[in-house]
PDB file of N, CA and C in Angstrom:
ATOM      1  N   MET A  18      76.674-193.548 -68.156  1.00  0.00           N
ATOM      2  CA  MET A  18      76.920-192.662 -69.251  1.00  0.00           C
ATOM      3  C   MET A  18      75.585-192.261 -69.887  1.00  0.00           C
ATOM      4  N   ARG A  19      75.432-191.011 -70.140  1.00  0.00           N
ATOM      5  CA  ARG A  19      74.193-190.491 -70.694  1.00  0.00           C
ATOM      6  C   ARG A  19      74.141-190.727 -72.207  1.00  0.00           C
ATOM      7  N   ARG A  20      72.996-191.208 -72.687  1.00  0.00           N
ATOM      8  CA  ARG A  20      72.803-191.480 -74.107  1.00  0.00           C
ATOM      9  C   ARG A  20      72.226-190.250 -74.796  1.00  0.00           C
ATOM     10  N   PRO A  21      72.609-190.040 -76.057  1.00  0.00           N
ATOM     11  CA  PRO A  21      72.017-188.922 -76.792  1.00  0.00           C
ATOM     12  C   PRO A  21      70.539-189.184 -77.037  1.00  0.00           C
ATOM     13  N   PRO A  22      69.739-188.147 -77.216  1.00  0.00           N
ATOM     14  CA  PRO A  22      68.308-188.345 -77.473  1.00  0.00           C
ATOM     15  C   PRO A  22      68.080-189.140 -78.758  1.00  0.00           C
ATOM     16  N   ASP A  23      67.066-189.948 -78.752  1.00  0.00           N
ATOM     17  CA  ASP A  23      66.712-190.761 -79.910  1.00  0.00           C
ATOM     18  C   ASP A  23      65.819-189.921 -80.828  1.00  0.00           C
ATOM     19  N   PRO A  24      66.276-189.616 -82.066  1.00  0.00           N
ATOM     20  CA  PRO A  24      65.500-188.750 -82.940  1.00  0.00           C
ATOM     21  C   PRO A  24      64.334-189.436 -83.649  1.00  0.00           C
ATOM     22  N   ARG A  25      64.194-190.745 -83.497  1.00  0.00           N
ATOM     23  CA  ARG A  25      63.148-191.446 -84.245  1.00  0.00           C
ATOM     24  C   ARG A  25      61.758-190.892 -83.938  1.00  0.00           C
ATOM     25  N   HIS A  26      60.965-190.794 -85.000  1.00  0.00           N
ATOM     26  CA  HIS A  26      59.581-190.322 -84.934  1.00  0.00           C
ATOM     27  C   HIS A  26      59.476-188.891 -84.396  1.00  0.00           C
ATOM     28  N   ARG A  27      60.499-188.092 -84.587  1.00  0.00           N
ATOM     29  CA  ARG A  27      60.496-186.703 -84.146  1.00  0.00           C
ATOM     30  C   ARG A  27      60.200-185.795 -85.325  1.00  0.00           C
ATOM     31  N   SER A  28      59.819-184.590 -85.006  1.00  0.00           N
ATOM     32  CA  SER A  28      59.594-183.606 -86.057  1.00  0.00           C
ATOM     33  C   SER A  28      60.734-182.604 -86.080  1.00  0.00           C
ATOM     34  N   PHE A  29      61.376-182.525 -87.246  1.00  0.00           N
ATOM     35  CA  PHE A  29      62.377-181.507 -87.502  1.00  0.00           C
ATOM     36  C   PHE A  29      61.839-180.578 -88.590  1.00  0.00           C
ATOM     37  N   ASN A  30      60.526-180.409 -88.586  1.00  0.00           N
ATOM     38  CA  ASN A  30      59.845-179.570 -89.556  1.00  0.00           C
ATOM     39  C   ASN A  30      60.416-178.160 -89.491  1.00  0.00           C
ATOM     40  N   GLY A  31      61.015-177.708 -90.600  1.00  0.00           N
ATOM     41  CA  GLY A  31      61.576-176.365 -90.670  1.00  0.00           C
ATOM     42  C   GLY A  31      62.898-176.184 -89.948  1.00  0.00           C
ATOM     43  N   ALA A  32      63.466-177.254 -89.428  1.00  0.00           N
ATOM     44  CA  ALA A  32      64.712-177.151 -88.660  1.00  0.00           C
ATOM     45  C   ALA A  32      65.907-176.861 -89.565  1.00  0.00           C
ATOM     46  N   ASP A  33      66.866-176.154 -89.021  1.00  0.00           N
ATOM     47  CA  ASP A  33      68.113-175.895 -89.740  1.00  0.00           C
ATOM     48  C   ASP A  33      69.138-176.932 -89.299  1.00  0.00           C
ATOM     49  N   LEU A  34      69.323-177.937 -90.138  1.00  0.00           N
ATOM     50  CA  LEU A  34      70.279-179.018 -89.878  1.00  0.00           C
ATOM     51  C   LEU A  34      71.476-178.878 -90.819  1.00  0.00           C
ATOM     52  N   SER A  35      71.720-177.668 -91.285  1.00  0.00           N
ATOM     53  CA  SER A  35      72.827-177.410 -92.208  1.00  0.00           C
ATOM     54  C   SER A  35      74.146-177.841 -91.572  1.00  0.00           C
ATOM     55  N   GLY A  36      74.913-178.606 -92.326  1.00  0.00           N
ATOM     56  CA  GLY A  36      76.213-179.047 -91.855  1.00  0.00           C
ATOM     57  C   GLY A  36      76.162-180.147 -90.810  1.00  0.00           C
ATOM     58  N   ALA A  37      74.977-180.639 -90.503  1.00  0.00           N
ATOM     59  CA  ALA A  37      74.851-181.679 -89.477  1.00  0.00           C
ATOM     60  C   ALA A  37      75.430-183.000 -89.969  1.00  0.00           C
ATOM     61  N   SER A  38      76.029-183.724 -89.062  1.00  0.00           N
ATOM     62  CA  SER A  38      76.543-185.052 -89.351  1.00  0.00           C
ATOM     63  C   SER A  38      75.491-186.057 -88.881  1.00  0.00           C
ATOM     64  N   LEU A  39      74.717-186.557 -89.830  1.00  0.00           N
ATOM     65  CA  LEU A  39      73.638-187.487 -89.504  1.00  0.00           C
ATOM     66  C   LEU A  39      73.936-188.898 -89.982  1.00  0.00           C
ATOM     67  N   GLU A  40      75.227-189.198 -90.148  1.00  0.00           N
ATOM     68  CA  GLU A  40      75.596-190.540 -90.569  1.00  0.00           C
ATOM     69  C   GLU A  40      75.111-191.556 -89.550  1.00  0.00           C
ATOM     70  N   GLU A  41      74.398-192.534 -90.061  1.00  0.00           N
ATOM     71  CA  GLU A  41      73.875-193.642 -89.256  1.00  0.00           C
ATOM     72  C   GLU A  41      72.927-193.199 -88.142  1.00  0.00           C
ATOM     73  N   ALA A  42      72.418-191.977 -88.223  1.00  0.00           N
ATOM     74  CA  ALA A  42      71.434-191.523 -87.236  1.00  0.00           C
ATOM     75  C   ALA A  42      70.138-192.298 -87.451  1.00  0.00           C
ATOM     76  N   GLY A  43      69.454-192.609 -86.374  1.00  0.00           N
ATOM     77  CA  GLY A  43      68.159-193.285 -86.470  1.00  0.00           C
ATOM     78  C   GLY A  43      67.107-192.281 -86.916  1.00  0.00           C
ATOM     79  N   LEU A  44      66.768-192.288 -88.202  1.00  0.00           N
ATOM     80  CA  LEU A  44      65.832-191.309 -88.744  1.00  0.00           C
ATOM     81  C   LEU A  44      64.471-191.923 -89.064  1.00  0.00           C
ATOM     82  N   ASP A  45      64.189-193.063 -88.484  1.00  0.00           N
ATOM     83  CA  ASP A  45      62.931-193.762 -88.731  1.00  0.00           C
ATOM     84  C   ASP A  45      61.745-192.894 -88.329  1.00  0.00           C
ATOM     85  N   GLY A  46      60.915-192.546 -89.307  1.00  0.00           N
ATOM     86  CA  GLY A  46      59.706-191.789 -89.031  1.00  0.00           C
ATOM     87  C   GLY A  46      59.895-190.303 -88.816  1.00  0.00           C
ATOM     88  N   VAL A  47      61.090-189.786 -89.005  1.00  0.00           N
ATOM     89  CA  VAL A  47      61.376-188.371 -88.766  1.00  0.00           C
ATOM     90  C   VAL A  47      60.722-187.501 -89.841  1.00  0.00           C
ATOM     91  N   ASP A  48      60.148-186.386 -89.414  1.00  0.00           N
ATOM     92  CA  ASP A  48      59.531-185.417 -90.315  1.00  0.00           C
ATOM     93  C   ASP A  48      60.561-184.345 -90.645  1.00  0.00           C
ATOM     94  N   LEU A  49      61.020-184.321 -91.909  1.00  0.00           N
ATOM     95  CA  LEU A  49      62.002-183.337 -92.363  1.00  0.00           C
ATOM     96  C   LEU A  49      61.366-182.304 -93.299  1.00  0.00           C
ATOM     97  N   THR A  50      60.056-182.139 -93.203  1.00  0.00           N
ATOM     98  CA  THR A  50      59.355-181.168 -94.032  1.00  0.00           C
ATOM     99  C   THR A  50      59.982-179.786 -93.869  1.00  0.00           C
ATOM    100  N   ASP A  51      60.347-179.164 -94.989  1.00  0.00           N
ATOM    101  CA  ASP A  51      60.884-177.802 -95.030  1.00  0.00           C
ATOM    102  C   ASP A  51      62.191-177.632 -94.243  1.00  0.00           C
ATOM    103  N   ALA A  52      62.872-178.729 -93.948  1.00  0.00           N
ATOM    104  CA  ALA A  52      64.131-178.662 -93.201  1.00  0.00           C
ATOM    105  C   ALA A  52      65.287-178.252 -94.110  1.00  0.00           C
ATOM    106  N   LEU A  53      66.285-177.631 -93.517  1.00  0.00           N
ATOM    107  CA  LEU A  53      67.520-177.294 -94.226  1.00  0.00           C
ATOM    108  C   LEU A  53      68.549-178.370 -93.906  1.00  0.00           C
ATOM    109  N   LEU A  54      68.969-179.095 -94.938  1.00  0.00           N
ATOM    110  CA  LEU A  54      69.988-180.133 -94.802  1.00  0.00           C
ATOM    111  C   LEU A  54      71.194-179.776 -95.666  1.00  0.00           C
ATOM    112  N   VAL A  55      71.377-178.496 -95.884  1.00  0.00           N
ATOM    113  CA  VAL A  55      72.455-177.979 -96.721  1.00  0.00           C
ATOM    114  C   VAL A  55      73.807-178.372 -96.124  1.00  0.00           C
ATOM    115  N   ASN A  56      74.673-178.941 -96.955  1.00  0.00           N
ATOM    116  CA  ASN A  56      76.016-179.366 -96.533  1.00  0.00           C
ATOM    117  C   ASN A  56      76.006-180.390 -95.403  1.00  0.00           C
ATOM    118  N   SER A  57      74.908-181.109 -95.240  1.00  0.00           N
ATOM    119  CA  SER A  57      74.869-182.120 -94.186  1.00  0.00           C
ATOM    120  C   SER A  57      75.447-183.435 -94.699  1.00  0.00           C
ATOM    121  N   TYR A  58      75.788-184.309 -93.784  1.00  0.00           N
ATOM    122  CA  TYR A  58      76.342-185.626 -94.091  1.00  0.00           C
ATOM    123  C   TYR A  58      75.296-186.669 -93.756  1.00  0.00           C
ATOM    124  N   LEU A  59      74.879-187.443 -94.761  1.00  0.00           N
ATOM    125  CA  LEU A  59      73.800-188.397 -94.598  1.00  0.00           C
ATOM    126  C   LEU A  59      74.226-189.773 -95.087  1.00  0.00           C
ATOM    127  N   THR A  60      73.583-190.798 -94.567  1.00  0.00           N
ATOM    128  CA  THR A  60      73.785-192.162 -95.068  1.00  0.00           C
ATOM    129  C   THR A  60      72.426-192.693 -95.498  1.00  0.00           C
ATOM    130  N   ALA A  61      72.359-193.969 -95.785  1.00  0.00           N
ATOM    131  CA  ALA A  61      71.111-194.570 -96.250  1.00  0.00           C
ATOM    132  C   ALA A  61      69.982-194.451 -95.227  1.00  0.00           C
ATOM    133  N   THR A  62      70.282-194.122 -93.987  1.00  0.00           N
ATOM    134  CA  THR A  62      69.218-193.971 -92.991  1.00  0.00           C
ATOM    135  C   THR A  62      68.288-192.808 -93.324  1.00  0.00           C
ATOM    136  N   ILE A  63      68.699-191.905 -94.224  1.00  0.00           N
ATOM    137  CA  ILE A  63      67.819-190.804 -94.643  1.00  0.00           C
ATOM    138  C   ILE A  63      66.558-191.359 -95.311  1.00  0.00           C
ATOM    139  N   LEU A  64      66.653-192.564 -95.861  1.00  0.00           N
ATOM    140  CA  LEU A  64      65.505-193.179 -96.511  1.00  0.00           C
ATOM    141  C   LEU A  64      64.405-193.542 -95.521  1.00  0.00           C
ATOM    142  N   ASP A  65      64.729-193.596 -94.234  1.00  0.00           N
ATOM    143  CA  ASP A  65      63.753-193.925 -93.197  1.00  0.00           C
ATOM    144  C   ASP A  65      62.921-192.718 -92.768  1.00  0.00           C
ATOM    145  N   ALA A  66      63.286-191.528 -93.224  1.00  0.00           N
ATOM    146  CA  ALA A  66      62.531-190.322 -92.870  1.00  0.00           C
ATOM    147  C   ALA A  66      61.113-190.436 -93.416  1.00  0.00           C
ATOM    148  N   ALA A  67      60.146-190.012 -92.628  1.00  0.00           N
ATOM    149  CA  ALA A  67      58.749-190.116 -93.029  1.00  0.00           C
ATOM    150  C   ALA A  67      58.370-189.074 -94.073  1.00  0.00           C
ATOM    151  N   LYS A  68      58.913-187.860 -93.935  1.00  0.00           N
ATOM    152  CA  LYS A  68      58.517-186.766 -94.825  1.00  0.00           C
ATOM    153  C   LYS A  68      59.737-185.937 -95.214  1.00  0.00           C
ATOM    154  N   ILE A  69      59.820-185.605 -96.523  1.00  0.00           N
ATOM    155  CA  ILE A  69      60.933-184.762 -96.988  1.00  0.00           C
ATOM    156  C   ILE A  69      60.445-183.584 -97.837  1.00  0.00           C
ATOM    157  N   GLN A  70      59.145-183.395 -97.931  1.00  0.00           N
ATOM    158  CA  GLN A  70      58.609-182.333 -98.786  1.00  0.00           C
ATOM    159  C   GLN A  70      59.156-180.969 -98.376  1.00  0.00           C
ATOM    160  N   GLY A  71      59.693-180.238 -99.338  1.00  0.00           N
ATOM    161  CA  GLY A  71      60.216-178.903 -99.085  1.00  0.00           C
ATOM    162  C   GLY A  71      61.597-178.870 -98.452  1.00  0.00           C
ATOM    163  N   ALA A  72      62.175-180.024 -98.185  1.00  0.00           N
ATOM    164  CA  ALA A  72      63.518-180.061 -97.593  1.00  0.00           C
ATOM    165  C   ALA A  72      64.556-179.632 -98.628  1.00  0.00           C
ATOM    166  N   ASP A  73      65.578-178.933 -98.170  1.00  0.00           N
ATOM    167  CA  ASP A  73      66.665-178.491 -99.049  1.00  0.00           C
ATOM    168  C   ASP A  73      67.905-179.318 -98.745  1.00  0.00           C
ATOM    169  N   PHE A  74      68.299-180.176 -99.698  1.00  0.00           N
ATOM    170  CA  PHE A  74      69.451-181.056 -99.571  1.00  0.00           C
ATOM    171  C   PHE A  74      70.669-180.518-100.322  1.00  0.00           C
ATOM    172  N   SER A  75      70.683-179.233-100.658  1.00  0.00           N
ATOM    173  CA  SER A  75      71.777-178.662-101.456  1.00  0.00           C
ATOM    174  C   SER A  75      73.141-178.981-100.849  1.00  0.00           C
ATOM    175  N   ASP A  76      74.018-179.496-101.682  1.00  0.00           N
ATOM    176  CA  ASP A  76      75.399-179.820-101.314  1.00  0.00           C
ATOM    177  C   ASP A  76      75.519-180.820-100.169  1.00  0.00           C
ATOM    178  N   ALA A  77      74.441-181.551 -99.879  1.00  0.00           N
ATOM    179  CA  ALA A  77      74.515-182.605 -98.866  1.00  0.00           C
ATOM    180  C   ALA A  77      75.325-183.768 -99.429  1.00  0.00           C
ATOM    181  N   VAL A  78      76.034-184.442 -98.560  1.00  0.00           N
ATOM    182  CA  VAL A  78      76.814-185.612 -98.943  1.00  0.00           C
ATOM    183  C   VAL A  78      75.995-186.838 -98.561  1.00  0.00           C
ATOM    184  N   LEU A  79      75.598-187.621 -99.587  1.00  0.00           N
ATOM    185  CA  LEU A  79      74.836-188.834 -99.331  1.00  0.00           C
ATOM    186  C   LEU A  79      75.134-189.861-100.413  1.00  0.00           C
ATOM    187  N   PRO A  80      74.952-191.140-100.094  1.00  0.00           N
ATOM    188  CA  PRO A  80      75.237-192.179-101.075  1.00  0.00           C
ATOM    189  C   PRO A  80      74.375-192.007-102.328  1.00  0.00           C
ATOM    190  N   THR A  81      74.941-192.325-103.473  1.00  0.00           N
ATOM    191  CA  THR A  81      74.225-192.187-104.741  1.00  0.00           C
ATOM    192  C   THR A  81      72.922-192.977-104.739  1.00  0.00           C
ATOM    193  N   LYS A  82      72.946-194.184-104.197  1.00  0.00           N
ATOM    194  CA  LYS A  82      71.724-194.999-104.151  1.00  0.00           C
ATOM    195  C   LYS A  82      70.645-194.341-103.292  1.00  0.00           C
ATOM    196  N   ALA A  83      71.037-193.698-102.217  1.00  0.00           N
ATOM    197  CA  ALA A  83      70.064-193.006-101.372  1.00  0.00           C
ATOM    198  C   ALA A  83      69.491-191.803-102.106  1.00  0.00           C
ATOM    199  N   GLN A  84      70.345-191.073-102.798  1.00  0.00           N
ATOM    200  CA  GLN A  84      69.894-189.907-103.570  1.00  0.00           C
ATOM    201  C   GLN A  84      68.899-190.342-104.633  1.00  0.00           C
ATOM    202  N   THR A  85      69.210-191.417-105.339  1.00  0.00           N
ATOM    203  CA  THR A  85      68.328-191.941-106.379  1.00  0.00           C
ATOM    204  C   THR A  85      66.991-192.370-105.785  1.00  0.00           C
ATOM    205  N   SER A  86      67.028-193.033-104.653  1.00  0.00           N
ATOM    206  CA  SER A  86      65.800-193.492-103.998  1.00  0.00           C
ATOM    207  C   SER A  86      64.953-192.319-103.512  1.00  0.00           C
ATOM    208  N   LEU A  87      65.592-191.293-102.978  1.00  0.00           N
ATOM    209  CA  LEU A  87      64.841-190.117-102.530  1.00  0.00           C
ATOM    210  C   LEU A  87      64.120-189.468-103.706  1.00  0.00           C
ATOM    211  N   CYS A  88      64.750-189.461-104.861  1.00  0.00           N
ATOM    212  CA  CYS A  88      64.136-188.851-106.041  1.00  0.00           C
ATOM    213  C   CYS A  88      62.877-189.584-106.492  1.00  0.00           C
ATOM    214  N   THR A  89      62.738-190.859-106.151  1.00  0.00           N
ATOM    215  CA  THR A  89      61.563-191.625-106.556  1.00  0.00           C
ATOM    216  C   THR A  89      60.393-191.472-105.585  1.00  0.00           C
ATOM    217  N   ARG A  90      60.619-190.827-104.472  1.00  0.00           N
ATOM    218  CA  ARG A  90      59.549-190.674-103.479  1.00  0.00           C
ATOM    219  C   ARG A  90      58.505-189.669-103.937  1.00  0.00           C
ATOM    220  N   VAL A  91      57.252-189.943-103.601  1.00  0.00           N
ATOM    221  CA  VAL A  91      56.172-189.025-103.987  1.00  0.00           C
ATOM    222  C   VAL A  91      56.244-187.709-103.227  1.00  0.00           C
ATOM    223  N   ASP A  92      56.897-187.710-102.074  1.00  0.00           N
ATOM    224  CA  ASP A  92      56.999-186.466-101.296  1.00  0.00           C
ATOM    225  C   ASP A  92      58.286-185.696-101.575  1.00  0.00           C
ATOM    226  N   ALA A  93      59.031-186.086-102.598  1.00  0.00           N
ATOM    227  CA  ALA A  93      60.225-185.321-103.015  1.00  0.00           C
ATOM    228  C   ALA A  93      59.744-184.161-103.880  1.00  0.00           C
ATOM    229  N   THR A  94      58.978-183.288-103.255  1.00  0.00           N
ATOM    230  CA  THR A  94      58.347-182.159-103.938  1.00  0.00           C
ATOM    231  C   THR A  94      58.456-180.928-103.051  1.00  0.00           C
ATOM    232  N   GLY A  95      57.969-179.838-103.558  1.00  0.00           N
ATOM    233  CA  GLY A  95      57.892-178.616-102.765  1.00  0.00           C
ATOM    234  C   GLY A  95      59.130-177.752-102.881  1.00  0.00           C
ATOM    235  N   ILE A  96      59.015-176.572-102.310  1.00  0.00           N
ATOM    236  CA  ILE A  96      60.079-175.579-102.321  1.00  0.00           C
ATOM    237  C   ILE A  96      60.358-175.166-100.882  1.00  0.00           C
ATOM    238  N   ASN A  97      61.629-175.155-100.513  1.00  0.00           N
ATOM    239  CA  ASN A  97      61.989-174.770 -99.156  1.00  0.00           C
ATOM    240  C   ASN A  97      61.630-173.304 -98.924  1.00  0.00           C
ATOM    241  N   SER A  98      60.951-173.031 -97.833  1.00  0.00           N
ATOM    242  CA  SER A  98      60.451-171.678 -97.557  1.00  0.00           C
ATOM    243  C   SER A  98      61.561-170.682 -97.220  1.00  0.00           C
ATOM    244  N   LYS A  99      62.706-171.168 -96.790  1.00  0.00           N
ATOM    245  CA  LYS A  99      63.805-170.257 -96.410  1.00  0.00           C
ATOM    246  C   LYS A  99      64.762-169.976 -97.564  1.00  0.00           C
ATOM    247  N   THR A 100      65.045-171.015 -98.369  1.00  0.00           N
ATOM    248  CA  THR A 100      66.032-170.870 -99.437  1.00  0.00           C
ATOM    249  C   THR A 100      65.405-170.693-100.819  1.00  0.00           C
ATOM    250  N   GLY A 101      64.138-171.082-100.963  1.00  0.00           N
ATOM    251  CA  GLY A 101      63.483-171.018-102.258  1.00  0.00           C
ATOM    252  C   GLY A 101      63.932-172.111-103.218  1.00  0.00           C
ATOM    253  N   VAL A 102      64.650-173.091-102.710  1.00  0.00           N
ATOM    254  CA  VAL A 102      65.171-174.178-103.550  1.00  0.00           C
ATOM    255  C   VAL A 102      64.178-175.345-103.546  1.00  0.00           C
ATOM    256  N   PRO A 103      63.782-175.805-104.735  1.00  0.00           N
ATOM    257  CA  PRO A 103      62.911-176.975-104.817  1.00  0.00           C
ATOM    258  C   PRO A 103      63.637-178.237-104.312  1.00  0.00           C
ATOM    259  N   THR A 104      62.914-179.070-103.603  1.00  0.00           N
ATOM    260  CA  THR A 104      63.503-180.304-103.070  1.00  0.00           C
ATOM    261  C   THR A 104      64.136-181.140-104.173  1.00  0.00           C
ATOM    262  N   ARG A 105      63.440-181.329-105.284  1.00  0.00           N
ATOM    263  CA  ARG A 105      63.974-182.153-106.367  1.00  0.00           C
ATOM    264  C   ARG A 105      65.254-181.563-106.942  1.00  0.00           C
ATOM    265  N   ASP A 106      65.331-180.249-107.047  1.00  0.00           N
ATOM    266  CA  ASP A 106      66.560-179.618-107.540  1.00  0.00           C
ATOM    267  C   ASP A 106      67.702-179.838-106.560  1.00  0.00           C
ATOM    268  N   SER A 107      67.418-179.707-105.274  1.00  0.00           N
ATOM    269  CA  SER A 107      68.484-179.861-104.271  1.00  0.00           C
ATOM    270  C   SER A 107      69.006-181.295-104.222  1.00  0.00           C
ATOM    271  N   LEU A 108      68.170-182.243-104.640  1.00  0.00           N
ATOM    272  CA  LEU A 108      68.592-183.648-104.710  1.00  0.00           C
ATOM    273  C   LEU A 108      69.185-183.994-106.075  1.00  0.00           C
ATOM    274  N   MET A 109      69.193-183.027-106.984  1.00  0.00           N
ATOM    275  CA  MET A 109      69.690-183.225-108.351  1.00  0.00           C
ATOM    276  C   MET A 109      68.951-184.374-109.048  1.00  0.00           C
ATOM    277  N   CYS A 110      67.632-184.401-108.863  1.00  0.00           N
ATOM    278  CA  CYS A 110      66.809-185.434-109.488  1.00  0.00           C
ATOM    279  C   CYS A 110      66.663-185.148-110.978  1.00  0.00           C
ATOM    280  N   PRO A 111      66.765-186.180-111.801  1.00  0.00           N
ATOM    281  CA  PRO A 111      66.518-185.978-113.230  1.00  0.00           C
ATOM    282  C   PRO A 111      65.015-185.795-113.459  1.00  0.00           C
ATOM    283  N   ASP A 112      64.676-184.907-114.348  1.00  0.00           N
ATOM    284  CA  ASP A 112      63.239-184.716-114.651  1.00  0.00           C
ATOM    285  C   ASP A 112      62.936-184.990-116.079  1.00  0.00           C
TER     286      ASP A 112
END
């Protein structure tokens, strides 16, 4: 049986992952810079991503603890180049 590709340490820089189901995906070291994660499904494994600057998480479904932790990251900054949405706004981070 063929195994799906292992996404760890991959670059999804600028990728459109809108609506993707990434529950329990191995995201260790993944570069999500400027990625679209709009309406995607995420679990705590999103915390393993190496970079999230400029990523748009609008309407993504993720655990509250993961959302809170993402907001504390120094790279939870920037504005997505496609949507114009700031990463912190898309994560609903308190300022």
